[in-house]
Amino acid sequence: MGHPRKALRTTTAGAVSATLMAGCALGLAPAAHATSGGIRFVDITGDGGTVLKANVVTPAGDSRTTHPLLVLPTSWATPQAQYLAQARRLADSGYVVVTYNVRGFWQSGGEIEVAGPPDIADASRVIDWALANTPADPEHIGMAGMSYGAGISLLTAAHDRRVRAVTALSGWGDLIDSIYSGRTQHVQAGALLNGTGLLTGRPGPEIQAIFKDFFASDLSREEELIAWGKKRSPSMYVDQLNSNGTAVMLANAWGDTIFPPNQYTRFYERLTGPKRLAYRPGDHATAEITGLLGVPNDVWTDTHRWFDHHLRGEDNGVDREQPVRIKSRSTGDYEAYPDWKSVGATRTKISLDGSPTIRANVNSGADGGIVVLSSLLDQFTRVPPMASIPLLPRRYAAVWRSEKYPGVRRVRGTAEMHTTVTATKESGTLVAYLYDVGPLGLGKLVSHAPYTFHGQTPGKPFGVDLELFSTAYDVPAGHRLALVVDTVDPLYIEHNPTGAQLTFSSPAADPSYVSVPLREQ
């Protein structure tokens, strides 16, 4: 992982504090529902005798009648009351619902395992308990969760054939591709997870060592980090999910700074059973979080419909709808597609001509914002991170622009950059940004992504292929797209040695470009 530089920044501390306070407030808010009928607070014995604090919500009526079972593990750092509002709604429509605090957090026992084998075993023990102690139907079992609970739900479904349907909201398919994409540590995301874990839970020695190596950029431990993350990635067990025939619904936000959308899409494409993929504006868990308060929320509405069809057999049409459903950041309108490749059916290329050289170690003014907060602002005000493209210092930022577009360009999907880089040092980090640039030169961030290299020969050109984070954004008529590349972003740890320079070239035999996916007009 190389030598770290400016790893922890003041913006990270602010994001940790703000997000934790907001998350806890929302997680605790539904507790008022606990006084209504049909709710019990229980202790469930998990793997190895660990006590898990849980809530059981059952439908009203004859307790001798069996009902489909839903198990909901809590999110990272969130108390056991998190899902009570949704659990009550689900129970009212005929489900037995068990929500439980995952091990290592709040009042549950044990240590934080980060969706390791004990967490998966815990979920199966919760199912066992529910079948023995509630009117749950063993033939109709589902799991759902947000964030951490989403990952545990997917992993459990892969290992426990009894789970027939899953909805995974703001989760991950590949843990390493989420927080270490482009071989670059997502430092604000890591600090948020580490900070809230320390504040609300009990990290075990393994996760403490993982975070230590992550922040220290210890390249000698990179393979160990990757192996640890892969073991906790549902994508490693996709064949088991397919073999089980699990019905999987995935939902995420375009601007998720904890689990970016690309890794979820790759996971979705490998699923062969009943499946659905939904993307909306926002950041981590912000699209579905209002549903925890009992407020009408389309993500949770889709979740209910998914389970109603796959567990209760309702003919509600969810199986006949186009499975890829996205919401534009610019208009808020829904669009539906038969598969992911149809989202950006056509492409336009912007040539990355010339041979600009930039100096490393200085933030040019282009950046991806602040974890959670920036994309949350974009979700509610449609104001993404911005930069004045003409004023970006060219000694620290390489800039290329398209022509003015005569009509609207609806960017949909994953933009891809291909270029040739020559570095003066063997290691380095670059960050690519795609901006919507208006007539006055103000750029609004469309997408971005980091890229880190190690072991390159100084002065020898090498190719770089980088996927930017997937999005849905409309570029107005009369605007341009601009690609900006610099070397420092507060969201990431950068690996640029002092005095490093990067030169971008476009050989005739291998021209450089950024390929932008567009919705069919």
Short mmCIF file of C-alpha atoms in Angstrom, two decimals:
data_model
loop_
_atom_site.label_atom_id
_atom_site.label_comp_id
_atom_site.label_asym_id
_atom_site.label_seq_id
_atom_site.Cartn_x
_atom_site.Cartn_y
_atom_site.Cartn_z
CA MET A 1 0.00 0.00 0.00
CA GLY A 2 3.02 2.26 0.07
CA HIS A 3 3.93 5.41 1.93
CA PRO A 4 0.96 7.39 3.33
CA ARG A 5 0.69 11.14 3.01
CA LYS A 6 -1.85 13.35 4.77
CA ALA A 7 -3.89 10.22 5.59
CA LEU A 8 -6.24 11.58 8.23
CA ARG A 9 -7.76 14.99 7.58
CA THR A 10 -9.96 17.28 9.58
CA THR A 11 -12.90 16.64 7.26
CA THR A 12 -12.87 12.98 8.33
CA ALA A 13 -13.36 13.83 11.99
CA GLY A 14 -16.29 16.10 11.14
CA ALA A 15 -17.91 13.45 8.95
CA VAL A 16 -17.54 10.78 11.64
CA SER A 17 -19.19 12.97 14.27
CA ALA A 18 -22.04 14.20 12.08
CA THR A 19 -22.85 10.80 10.63
CA LEU A 20 -22.75 8.98 13.94
CA MET A 21 -25.09 11.49 15.58
CA ALA A 22 -27.52 11.35 12.66
CA GLY A 23 -27.40 7.56 12.46
CA CYS A 24 -27.98 7.04 16.16
CA ALA A 25 -30.85 9.54 16.21
CA LEU A 26 -32.57 7.81 13.33
CA GLY A 27 -31.84 4.38 14.72
CA LEU A 28 -33.32 5.20 18.10
CA ALA A 29 -36.34 7.12 16.84
CA PRO A 30 -38.62 4.10 16.16
CA ALA A 31 -38.23 2.87 19.77
CA ALA A 32 -41.56 4.51 20.60
CA HIS A 33 -43.28 1.73 18.68
CA ALA A 34 -42.02 -0.81 21.22
CA THR A 35 -45.09 -0.25 23.41
CA SER A 36 -47.50 -1.55 20.78
CA GLY A 37 -48.74 -5.15 20.78
CA GLY A 38 -46.87 -8.08 19.32
CA ILE A 39 -43.32 -6.88 20.13
CA ARG A 40 -40.99 -8.77 22.47
CA PHE A 41 -37.42 -7.99 23.50
CA VAL A 42 -35.47 -11.25 23.79
CA ASP A 43 -31.99 -12.67 24.15
CA ILE A 44 -30.90 -15.14 21.48
CA THR A 45 -27.86 -17.36 21.89
CA GLY A 46 -25.61 -16.93 18.88
CA ASP A 47 -22.51 -18.76 17.75
CA GLY A 48 -20.25 -19.86 20.59
CA GLY A 49 -22.79 -18.85 23.21
CA THR A 50 -22.68 -15.13 22.37
CA VAL A 51 -25.83 -13.34 23.54
CA LEU A 52 -27.58 -11.32 20.83
CA LYS A 53 -30.13 -8.70 21.81
CA ALA A 54 -33.19 -9.01 19.59
CA ASN A 55 -36.74 -7.79 18.95
CA VAL A 56 -39.53 -10.12 17.84
CA VAL A 57 -42.59 -8.72 16.13
CA THR A 58 -45.43 -11.08 15.25
CA PRO A 59 -48.71 -10.64 13.40
CA ALA A 60 -51.89 -10.25 15.38
CA GLY A 61 -54.28 -13.17 15.47
CA ASP A 62 -54.07 -16.94 15.92
CA SER A 63 -50.54 -17.86 17.07
CA ARG A 64 -51.07 -21.39 15.71
CA THR A 65 -50.99 -20.07 12.13
CA THR A 66 -47.53 -19.98 10.59
CA HIS A 67 -46.20 -16.92 8.79
CA PRO A 68 -43.19 -16.15 6.59
CA LEU A 69 -40.12 -15.24 8.63
CA LEU A 70 -37.94 -12.18 8.07
CA VAL A 71 -34.61 -11.74 9.89
CA LEU A 72 -33.01 -8.27 9.93
CA PRO A 73 -29.45 -7.82 11.29
CA THR A 74 -28.68 -4.25 12.36
CA SER A 75 -26.38 -1.86 10.55
CA TRP A 76 -22.86 -1.04 11.70
CA ALA A 77 -22.89 0.90 15.00
CA THR A 78 -26.69 1.03 15.10
CA PRO A 79 -28.79 -0.05 18.15
CA GLN A 80 -31.32 -2.86 18.10
CA ALA A 81 -34.29 -0.52 17.74
CA GLN A 82 -33.19 0.37 14.19
CA TYR A 83 -35.85 -1.53 12.23
CA LEU A 84 -38.81 -1.42 14.60
CA ALA A 85 -40.96 0.85 12.44
CA GLN A 86 -40.49 -1.37 9.39
CA ALA A 87 -40.80 -4.55 11.47
CA ARG A 88 -44.21 -3.38 12.72
CA ARG A 89 -45.38 -2.68 9.15
CA LEU A 90 -44.12 -6.06 7.95
CA ALA A 91 -45.76 -7.87 10.87
CA ASP A 92 -49.03 -6.07 10.16
CA SER A 93 -48.93 -7.52 6.63
CA GLY A 94 -48.35 -11.07 7.86
CA TYR A 95 -44.66 -11.66 8.66
CA VAL A 96 -42.87 -12.83 11.76
CA VAL A 97 -39.98 -10.37 12.04
CA VAL A 98 -36.85 -10.84 14.15
CA THR A 99 -34.40 -7.96 14.25
CA TYR A 100 -31.21 -8.35 16.23
CA ASN A 101 -28.13 -6.38 17.19
CA VAL A 102 -25.12 -7.96 15.53
CA ARG A 103 -22.32 -9.19 17.76
CA GLY A 104 -19.81 -6.69 19.09
CA PHE A 105 -22.17 -3.69 19.08
CA TRP A 106 -24.20 -2.04 21.82
CA GLN A 107 -25.70 -4.61 24.21
CA SER A 108 -25.03 -7.76 22.20
CA GLY A 109 -22.06 -9.80 23.33
CA GLY A 110 -18.87 -10.74 21.55
CA GLU A 111 -16.51 -8.63 19.45
CA ILE A 112 -16.90 -7.01 16.03
CA GLU A 113 -16.08 -9.60 13.36
CA VAL A 114 -16.91 -7.52 10.25
CA ALA A 115 -19.26 -10.06 8.67
CA GLY A 116 -16.90 -12.92 9.42
CA PRO A 117 -17.92 -16.57 9.93
CA PRO A 118 -19.27 -15.95 13.48
CA ASP A 119 -21.66 -13.31 12.11
CA ILE A 120 -22.97 -15.72 9.49
CA ALA A 121 -23.35 -18.45 12.09
CA ASP A 122 -25.19 -15.98 14.35
CA ALA A 123 -27.77 -15.29 11.64
CA SER A 124 -28.44 -19.01 11.21
CA ARG A 125 -28.83 -19.36 14.99
CA VAL A 126 -31.38 -16.53 14.94
CA ILE A 127 -33.33 -18.43 12.26
CA ASP A 128 -33.15 -21.60 14.40
CA TRP A 129 -34.47 -19.69 17.41
CA ALA A 130 -37.31 -18.12 15.44
CA LEU A 131 -38.45 -21.47 14.06
CA ALA A 132 -38.49 -22.90 17.59
CA ASN A 133 -40.08 -19.95 19.39
CA THR A 134 -42.39 -18.15 16.95
CA PRO A 135 -45.09 -19.14 14.45
CA ALA A 136 -42.53 -18.91 11.63
CA ASP A 137 -42.88 -20.95 8.44
CA PRO A 138 -39.61 -22.87 7.78
CA GLU A 139 -40.33 -22.94 4.05
CA HIS A 140 -40.62 -19.16 3.65
CA ILE A 141 -37.64 -17.33 5.16
CA GLY A 142 -36.10 -14.04 4.06
CA MET A 143 -33.44 -11.64 5.27
CA ALA A 144 -33.04 -7.91 4.86
CA GLY A 145 -30.74 -5.20 6.11
CA MET A 146 -29.08 -1.89 5.51
CA SER A 147 -25.32 -1.51 5.11
CA TYR A 148 -23.67 -4.01 7.48
CA GLY A 149 -26.97 -5.85 7.80
CA ALA A 150 -27.16 -6.07 4.00
CA GLY A 151 -23.76 -7.72 3.75
CA ILE A 152 -24.52 -10.20 6.53
CA SER A 153 -27.87 -11.03 4.88
CA LEU A 154 -26.25 -11.80 1.52
CA LEU A 155 -23.48 -13.87 3.11
CA THR A 156 -25.97 -15.82 5.23
CA ALA A 157 -28.18 -16.55 2.22
CA ALA A 158 -25.14 -17.98 0.42
CA HIS A 159 -24.36 -20.29 3.35
CA ASP A 160 -27.87 -21.16 4.58
CA ARG A 161 -30.20 -22.62 1.96
CA ARG A 162 -33.24 -21.87 4.12
CA VAL A 163 -33.03 -18.19 3.16
CA ARG A 164 -35.14 -17.89 0.01
CA ALA A 165 -35.16 -14.12 -0.54
CA VAL A 166 -32.93 -11.17 0.40
CA THR A 167 -33.08 -7.41 0.10
CA ALA A 168 -29.66 -5.82 0.61
CA LEU A 169 -29.85 -2.04 0.97
CA SER A 170 -26.68 0.04 0.68
CA GLY A 171 -24.55 -3.07 1.04
CA TRP A 172 -21.52 -4.54 -0.63
CA GLY A 173 -20.73 -7.31 -3.07
CA ASP A 174 -16.96 -6.88 -2.84
CA LEU A 175 -15.62 -5.41 0.40
CA ILE A 176 -12.12 -4.71 -0.94
CA ASP A 177 -13.41 -3.08 -4.11
CA SER A 178 -15.50 -0.87 -1.84
CA ILE A 179 -12.87 0.60 0.49
CA TYR A 180 -9.71 -0.13 -1.54
CA SER A 181 -10.81 0.44 -5.13
CA GLY A 182 -8.11 1.37 -7.61
CA ARG A 183 -5.65 0.02 -5.01
CA THR A 184 -6.32 3.19 -3.02
CA GLN A 185 -7.47 3.39 0.60
CA HIS A 186 -10.76 5.23 1.01
CA VAL A 187 -9.52 6.94 4.15
CA GLN A 188 -12.61 8.92 5.14
CA ALA A 189 -14.82 5.84 4.72
CA GLY A 190 -12.36 3.76 6.74
CA ALA A 191 -12.12 6.39 9.47
CA LEU A 192 -15.91 6.62 9.67
CA LEU A 193 -16.24 2.85 10.11
CA ASN A 194 -13.35 2.63 12.56
CA GLY A 195 -14.48 5.63 14.59
CA THR A 196 -18.10 4.56 14.95
CA GLY A 197 -17.01 1.00 15.70
CA LEU A 198 -14.81 2.19 18.56
CA LEU A 199 -17.56 4.46 19.86
CA THR A 200 -20.42 1.95 19.87
CA GLY A 201 -18.80 -1.47 19.87
CA ARG A 202 -15.90 -3.73 20.77
CA PRO A 203 -13.50 -4.30 17.85
CA GLY A 204 -11.67 -7.60 18.08
CA PRO A 205 -7.89 -7.88 17.66
CA GLU A 206 -8.18 -8.93 14.02
CA ILE A 207 -10.15 -5.88 12.90
CA GLN A 208 -7.92 -3.60 14.96
CA ALA A 209 -4.89 -4.98 13.14
CA ILE A 210 -6.65 -4.64 9.77
CA PHE A 211 -7.46 -0.98 10.35
CA LYS A 212 -3.93 -0.31 11.61
CA ASP A 213 -2.39 -1.77 8.46
CA PHE A 214 -5.00 -0.02 6.28
CA PHE A 215 -4.22 3.44 7.62
CA ALA A 216 -0.45 2.81 7.79
CA SER A 217 -0.36 1.83 4.09
CA ASP A 218 1.70 -1.24 4.91
CA LEU A 219 2.23 -2.73 1.46
CA SER A 220 3.74 -5.88 2.94
CA ARG A 221 0.29 -6.66 4.42
CA GLU A 222 -1.69 -5.96 1.25
CA GLU A 223 -2.26 -9.60 0.32
CA GLU A 224 -3.45 -10.36 3.84
CA LEU A 225 -5.85 -7.41 3.73
CA ILE A 226 -7.27 -8.54 0.40
CA ALA A 227 -7.72 -12.13 1.59
CA TRP A 228 -9.48 -10.89 4.74
CA GLY A 229 -11.86 -8.77 2.66
CA LYS A 230 -12.57 -11.44 0.06
CA LYS A 231 -13.68 -13.87 2.77
CA ARG A 232 -16.28 -11.27 3.74
CA SER A 233 -17.45 -10.51 0.18
CA PRO A 234 -20.72 -12.01 -1.14
CA SER A 235 -19.20 -11.99 -4.64
CA MET A 236 -16.96 -14.86 -3.55
CA TYR A 237 -20.05 -16.98 -2.87
CA VAL A 238 -22.21 -16.00 -5.83
CA ASP A 239 -22.23 -19.60 -7.12
CA GLN A 240 -23.82 -20.69 -3.85
CA LEU A 241 -26.48 -18.00 -4.10
CA ASN A 242 -27.20 -19.10 -7.67
CA SER A 243 -27.33 -22.75 -6.67
CA ASN A 244 -29.72 -21.92 -3.84
CA GLY A 245 -31.95 -19.96 -6.24
CA THR A 246 -32.11 -17.06 -3.78
CA ALA A 247 -34.18 -14.09 -4.93
CA VAL A 248 -31.86 -11.09 -4.46
CA MET A 249 -32.82 -7.41 -4.51
CA LEU A 250 -29.94 -4.90 -4.33
CA ALA A 251 -30.42 -1.18 -3.76
CA ASN A 252 -27.79 1.50 -3.42
CA ALA A 253 -27.12 5.21 -3.95
CA TRP A 254 -25.07 6.69 -6.80
CA GLY A 255 -22.89 8.64 -4.39
CA ASP A 256 -22.31 5.95 -1.77
CA THR A 257 -18.89 6.79 -0.32
CA ILE A 258 -18.73 3.63 1.81
CA PHE A 259 -19.81 1.06 -0.79
CA PRO A 260 -19.57 2.68 -4.26
CA PRO A 261 -22.03 1.40 -6.88
CA ASN A 262 -19.64 -0.30 -9.31
CA GLN A 263 -18.90 -3.29 -7.09
CA TYR A 264 -22.64 -3.88 -6.54
CA THR A 265 -23.29 -3.85 -10.26
CA ARG A 266 -20.59 -6.43 -10.96
CA PHE A 267 -22.07 -8.63 -8.27
CA TYR A 268 -25.58 -8.21 -9.67
CA GLU A 269 -24.52 -9.21 -13.16
CA ARG A 270 -23.23 -12.56 -11.90
CA LEU A 271 -26.51 -13.51 -10.23
CA THR A 272 -28.68 -15.91 -12.23
CA GLY A 273 -31.75 -16.25 -10.01
CA PRO A 274 -34.57 -13.75 -9.53
CA LYS A 275 -32.90 -10.37 -9.07
CA ARG A 276 -33.42 -6.63 -9.00
CA LEU A 277 -30.97 -3.70 -8.96
CA ALA A 278 -31.98 -0.18 -7.95
CA TYR A 279 -29.93 3.04 -7.77
CA ARG A 280 -31.07 6.40 -6.43
CA PRO A 281 -29.40 9.74 -5.66
CA GLY A 282 -27.71 10.05 -2.29
CA ASP A 283 -24.93 8.57 -0.19
CA HIS A 284 -24.59 5.64 2.14
CA ALA A 285 -28.05 4.52 3.38
CA THR A 286 -29.53 8.00 2.83
CA ALA A 287 -32.08 6.82 0.25
CA GLU A 288 -33.75 4.38 2.65
CA ILE A 289 -33.06 5.90 6.05
CA THR A 290 -36.33 7.87 6.32
CA GLY A 291 -38.16 4.55 6.20
CA LEU A 292 -36.71 3.77 9.63
CA LEU A 293 -38.88 6.58 10.99
CA GLY A 294 -41.99 5.06 9.46
CA VAL A 295 -42.12 7.72 6.75
CA PRO A 296 -43.26 6.45 3.32
CA ASN A 297 -40.12 5.43 1.45
CA ASP A 298 -39.91 3.89 -2.01
CA VAL A 299 -36.90 1.68 -1.15
CA TRP A 300 -38.79 0.03 1.66
CA THR A 301 -41.92 -0.16 -0.48
CA ASP A 302 -39.91 -2.14 -3.04
CA THR A 303 -38.56 -4.31 -0.21
CA HIS A 304 -42.08 -5.18 0.96
CA ARG A 305 -43.17 -5.98 -2.60
CA TRP A 306 -40.11 -8.18 -3.13
CA PHE A 307 -40.87 -10.29 -0.09
CA ASP A 308 -44.63 -10.32 -0.73
CA HIS A 309 -43.98 -11.97 -4.08
CA HIS A 310 -41.11 -14.30 -3.24
CA LEU A 311 -42.21 -15.39 0.25
CA ARG A 312 -45.99 -14.96 0.24
CA GLY A 313 -46.61 -15.73 -3.41
CA GLU A 314 -48.46 -12.50 -4.18
CA ASP A 315 -48.95 -11.77 -7.86
CA ASN A 316 -47.95 -8.11 -7.51
CA GLY A 317 -46.10 -7.89 -10.82
CA VAL A 318 -42.62 -7.50 -9.36
CA ASP A 319 -41.44 -10.48 -11.39
CA ARG A 320 -42.67 -8.92 -14.65
CA GLU A 321 -41.13 -5.48 -14.18
CA GLN A 322 -37.82 -4.59 -15.77
CA PRO A 323 -35.31 -5.45 -13.03
CA VAL A 324 -32.81 -2.58 -13.31
CA ARG A 325 -34.44 0.56 -11.94
CA ILE A 326 -32.58 3.83 -11.57
CA LYS A 327 -33.36 7.38 -10.57
CA SER A 328 -31.60 10.32 -12.21
CA ARG A 329 -29.63 12.68 -9.97
CA SER A 330 -30.68 15.58 -12.18
CA THR A 331 -34.41 15.08 -12.59
CA GLY A 332 -35.44 12.56 -9.96
CA ASP A 333 -37.27 10.60 -12.65
CA TYR A 334 -37.33 6.82 -12.63
CA GLU A 335 -36.05 4.75 -15.54
CA ALA A 336 -36.30 0.99 -16.00
CA TYR A 337 -34.09 -1.32 -18.06
CA PRO A 338 -33.95 -5.05 -18.79
CA ASP A 339 -30.30 -5.30 -17.71
CA TRP A 340 -27.33 -3.17 -16.68
CA LYS A 341 -25.73 -2.98 -20.12
CA SER A 342 -28.86 -1.29 -21.46
CA VAL A 343 -28.52 1.63 -19.01
CA GLY A 344 -25.74 3.27 -21.02
CA ALA A 345 -26.56 1.84 -24.42
CA THR A 346 -24.38 4.25 -26.42
CA ARG A 347 -21.03 5.91 -25.74
CA THR A 348 -19.25 9.10 -26.61
CA LYS A 349 -15.49 9.56 -26.38
CA ILE A 350 -13.50 12.59 -25.31
CA SER A 351 -9.94 12.51 -26.60
CA LEU A 352 -7.24 13.11 -24.02
CA ASP A 353 -4.75 14.76 -26.36
CA GLY A 354 -1.41 16.37 -25.64
CA SER A 355 1.18 15.50 -23.01
CA PRO A 356 0.45 17.51 -19.86
CA THR A 357 2.74 17.05 -16.87
CA ILE A 358 1.45 17.65 -13.35
CA ARG A 359 3.22 17.86 -10.02
CA ALA A 360 2.01 15.63 -7.20
CA ASN A 361 1.30 16.24 -3.51
CA VAL A 362 -0.93 19.32 -3.96
CA ASN A 363 -4.74 19.40 -4.06
CA SER A 364 -5.63 21.27 -7.24
CA GLY A 365 -9.11 22.19 -5.99
CA ALA A 366 -10.85 19.32 -7.72
CA ASP A 367 -12.06 16.73 -5.24
CA GLY A 368 -14.86 14.29 -4.49
CA GLY A 369 -16.22 16.09 -1.43
CA ILE A 370 -16.73 14.80 2.11
CA VAL A 371 -17.82 11.28 2.96
CA VAL A 372 -21.65 11.04 3.26
CA LEU A 373 -22.22 14.81 3.52
CA SER A 374 -21.49 15.87 -0.08
CA SER A 375 -23.67 13.27 -1.76
CA LEU A 376 -26.39 13.88 0.82
CA LEU A 377 -26.37 17.54 -0.23
CA ASP A 378 -26.56 16.45 -3.88
CA GLN A 379 -29.51 14.19 -3.07
CA PHE A 380 -31.66 16.91 -1.54
CA THR A 381 -30.46 20.07 -3.31
CA ARG A 382 -28.87 18.69 -6.51
CA VAL A 383 -25.69 20.56 -5.66
CA PRO A 384 -22.70 18.21 -6.07
CA PRO A 385 -19.08 19.17 -5.31
CA MET A 386 -18.00 21.96 -7.65
CA ALA A 387 -14.82 23.50 -9.03
CA SER A 388 -13.99 26.38 -11.36
CA ILE A 389 -12.41 24.49 -14.24
CA PRO A 390 -10.61 27.51 -15.82
CA LEU A 391 -9.04 28.38 -12.46
CA LEU A 392 -7.63 24.94 -11.70
CA PRO A 393 -3.81 25.31 -11.63
CA ARG A 394 -2.45 23.39 -14.62
CA ARG A 395 0.78 22.56 -12.85
CA TYR A 396 -1.24 20.38 -10.46
CA ALA A 397 -4.19 19.32 -12.65
CA ALA A 398 -4.47 17.99 -16.19
CA VAL A 399 -7.67 19.16 -17.91
CA TRP A 400 -9.41 18.06 -21.11
CA ARG A 401 -12.79 19.32 -22.35
CA SER A 402 -15.37 18.19 -24.87
CA GLU A 403 -17.08 20.46 -27.34
CA LYS A 404 -20.28 22.21 -26.31
CA TYR A 405 -23.20 19.84 -26.58
CA PRO A 406 -26.13 21.16 -28.65
CA GLY A 407 -28.59 19.01 -26.72
CA VAL A 408 -28.91 17.29 -23.36
CA ARG A 409 -26.47 14.42 -22.74
CA ARG A 410 -27.89 11.87 -20.33
CA VAL A 411 -24.90 10.19 -18.71
CA ARG A 412 -25.90 6.72 -17.52
CA GLY A 413 -23.62 4.02 -16.18
CA THR A 414 -19.85 3.78 -15.88
CA ALA A 415 -17.43 6.16 -17.59
CA GLU A 416 -14.04 4.64 -18.41
CA MET A 417 -10.68 6.40 -18.74
CA HIS A 418 -7.80 4.99 -20.75
CA THR A 419 -4.47 6.78 -20.83
CA THR A 420 -0.70 6.37 -20.79
CA VAL A 421 1.21 7.63 -17.77
CA THR A 422 4.89 8.27 -17.25
CA ALA A 423 5.91 8.78 -13.62
CA THR A 424 9.12 10.06 -12.11
CA LYS A 425 8.70 7.72 -9.12
CA GLU A 426 7.81 4.05 -8.85
CA SER A 427 4.63 4.71 -6.85
CA GLY A 428 1.89 7.27 -7.15
CA THR A 429 -1.80 8.11 -6.96
CA LEU A 430 -4.03 9.92 -9.42
CA VAL A 431 -7.70 10.81 -9.17
CA ALA A 432 -9.87 11.32 -12.26
CA TYR A 433 -12.94 13.59 -12.14
CA LEU A 434 -15.67 14.03 -14.73
CA TYR A 435 -17.35 17.46 -14.57
CA ASP A 436 -20.40 19.06 -16.14
CA VAL A 437 -19.07 22.52 -17.13
CA GLY A 438 -21.42 25.44 -17.67
CA PRO A 439 -20.86 28.58 -19.80
CA LEU A 440 -19.01 30.36 -16.97
CA GLY A 441 -16.63 27.46 -16.42
CA LEU A 442 -18.17 26.20 -13.18
CA GLY A 443 -17.89 22.44 -13.04
CA LYS A 444 -20.35 20.19 -11.22
CA LEU A 445 -19.01 16.77 -10.34
CA VAL A 446 -20.54 13.97 -12.38
CA SER A 447 -18.26 11.16 -11.22
CA HIS A 448 -14.72 10.36 -10.14
CA ALA A 449 -12.44 7.51 -9.01
CA PRO A 450 -8.91 7.04 -7.60
CA TYR A 451 -6.04 4.97 -8.97
CA THR A 452 -2.78 3.98 -7.28
CA PHE A 453 0.24 2.26 -8.80
CA HIS A 454 3.34 0.66 -7.29
CA GLY A 455 6.45 -0.90 -8.76
CA GLN A 456 6.58 1.11 -11.97
CA THR A 457 9.90 2.00 -13.59
CA PRO A 458 10.47 5.77 -13.38
CA GLY A 459 10.47 7.33 -16.84
CA LYS A 460 8.84 4.30 -18.50
CA PRO A 461 5.28 4.79 -19.84
CA PHE A 462 2.55 2.42 -18.69
CA GLY A 463 -1.15 2.11 -19.46
CA VAL A 464 -3.92 3.02 -17.04
CA ASP A 465 -7.52 1.85 -17.34
CA LEU A 466 -9.86 3.25 -14.73
CA GLU A 467 -13.60 2.90 -14.22
CA LEU A 468 -15.19 5.99 -12.69
CA PHE A 469 -18.02 5.43 -10.24
CA SER A 470 -21.33 4.73 -11.97
CA THR A 471 -23.94 7.47 -12.05
CA ALA A 472 -27.03 8.95 -13.74
CA TYR A 473 -26.63 12.64 -14.52
CA ASP A 474 -28.02 14.94 -17.22
CA VAL A 475 -25.63 17.43 -18.83
CA PRO A 476 -27.69 20.43 -20.05
CA ALA A 477 -27.58 21.69 -23.63
CA GLY A 478 -24.80 24.22 -24.15
CA HIS A 479 -22.59 22.62 -21.47
CA ARG A 480 -19.42 20.56 -21.85
CA LEU A 481 -17.91 17.58 -20.12
CA ALA A 482 -14.42 17.98 -18.71
CA LEU A 483 -12.03 15.35 -17.41
CA VAL A 484 -9.67 16.55 -14.69
CA VAL A 485 -6.83 14.49 -13.22
CA ASP A 486 -4.86 15.47 -10.13
CA THR A 487 -3.03 13.61 -7.35
CA VAL A 488 -4.66 14.54 -4.01
CA ASP A 489 -8.21 14.09 -2.71
CA PRO A 490 -9.30 14.26 0.95
CA LEU A 491 -11.38 11.09 0.46
CA TYR A 492 -8.31 8.95 -0.17
CA ILE A 493 -4.80 8.17 1.04
CA GLU A 494 -2.35 9.25 -1.67
CA HIS A 495 0.94 7.54 -2.42
CA ASN A 496 2.93 10.23 -4.21
CA PRO A 497 6.55 10.57 -3.05
CA THR A 498 7.85 14.09 -2.53
CA GLY A 499 8.70 15.77 -5.82
CA ALA A 500 6.83 13.24 -7.98
CA GLN A 501 5.48 14.24 -11.38
CA LEU A 502 3.06 12.50 -13.75
CA THR A 503 2.94 12.97 -17.52
CA PHE A 504 -0.12 11.90 -19.53
CA SER A 505 0.37 11.08 -23.19
CA SER A 506 -1.70 9.79 -26.08
CA PRO A 507 0.43 7.62 -28.40
CA ALA A 508 -0.80 7.32 -31.97
CA ALA A 509 -0.94 3.55 -31.65
CA ASP A 510 -2.80 3.71 -28.34
CA PRO A 511 -4.72 7.01 -28.03
CA SER A 512 -6.00 8.20 -24.67
CA TYR A 513 -9.67 8.92 -24.06
CA VAL A 514 -12.53 8.89 -21.61
CA SER A 515 -15.55 6.89 -22.76
CA VAL A 516 -18.84 8.23 -21.39
CA PRO A 517 -22.00 6.06 -21.41
CA LEU A 518 -25.19 7.73 -22.58
CA ARG A 519 -28.81 6.76 -22.47
CA GLU A 520 -30.33 6.27 -25.88
CA GLN A 521 -31.97 9.50 -27.00
#
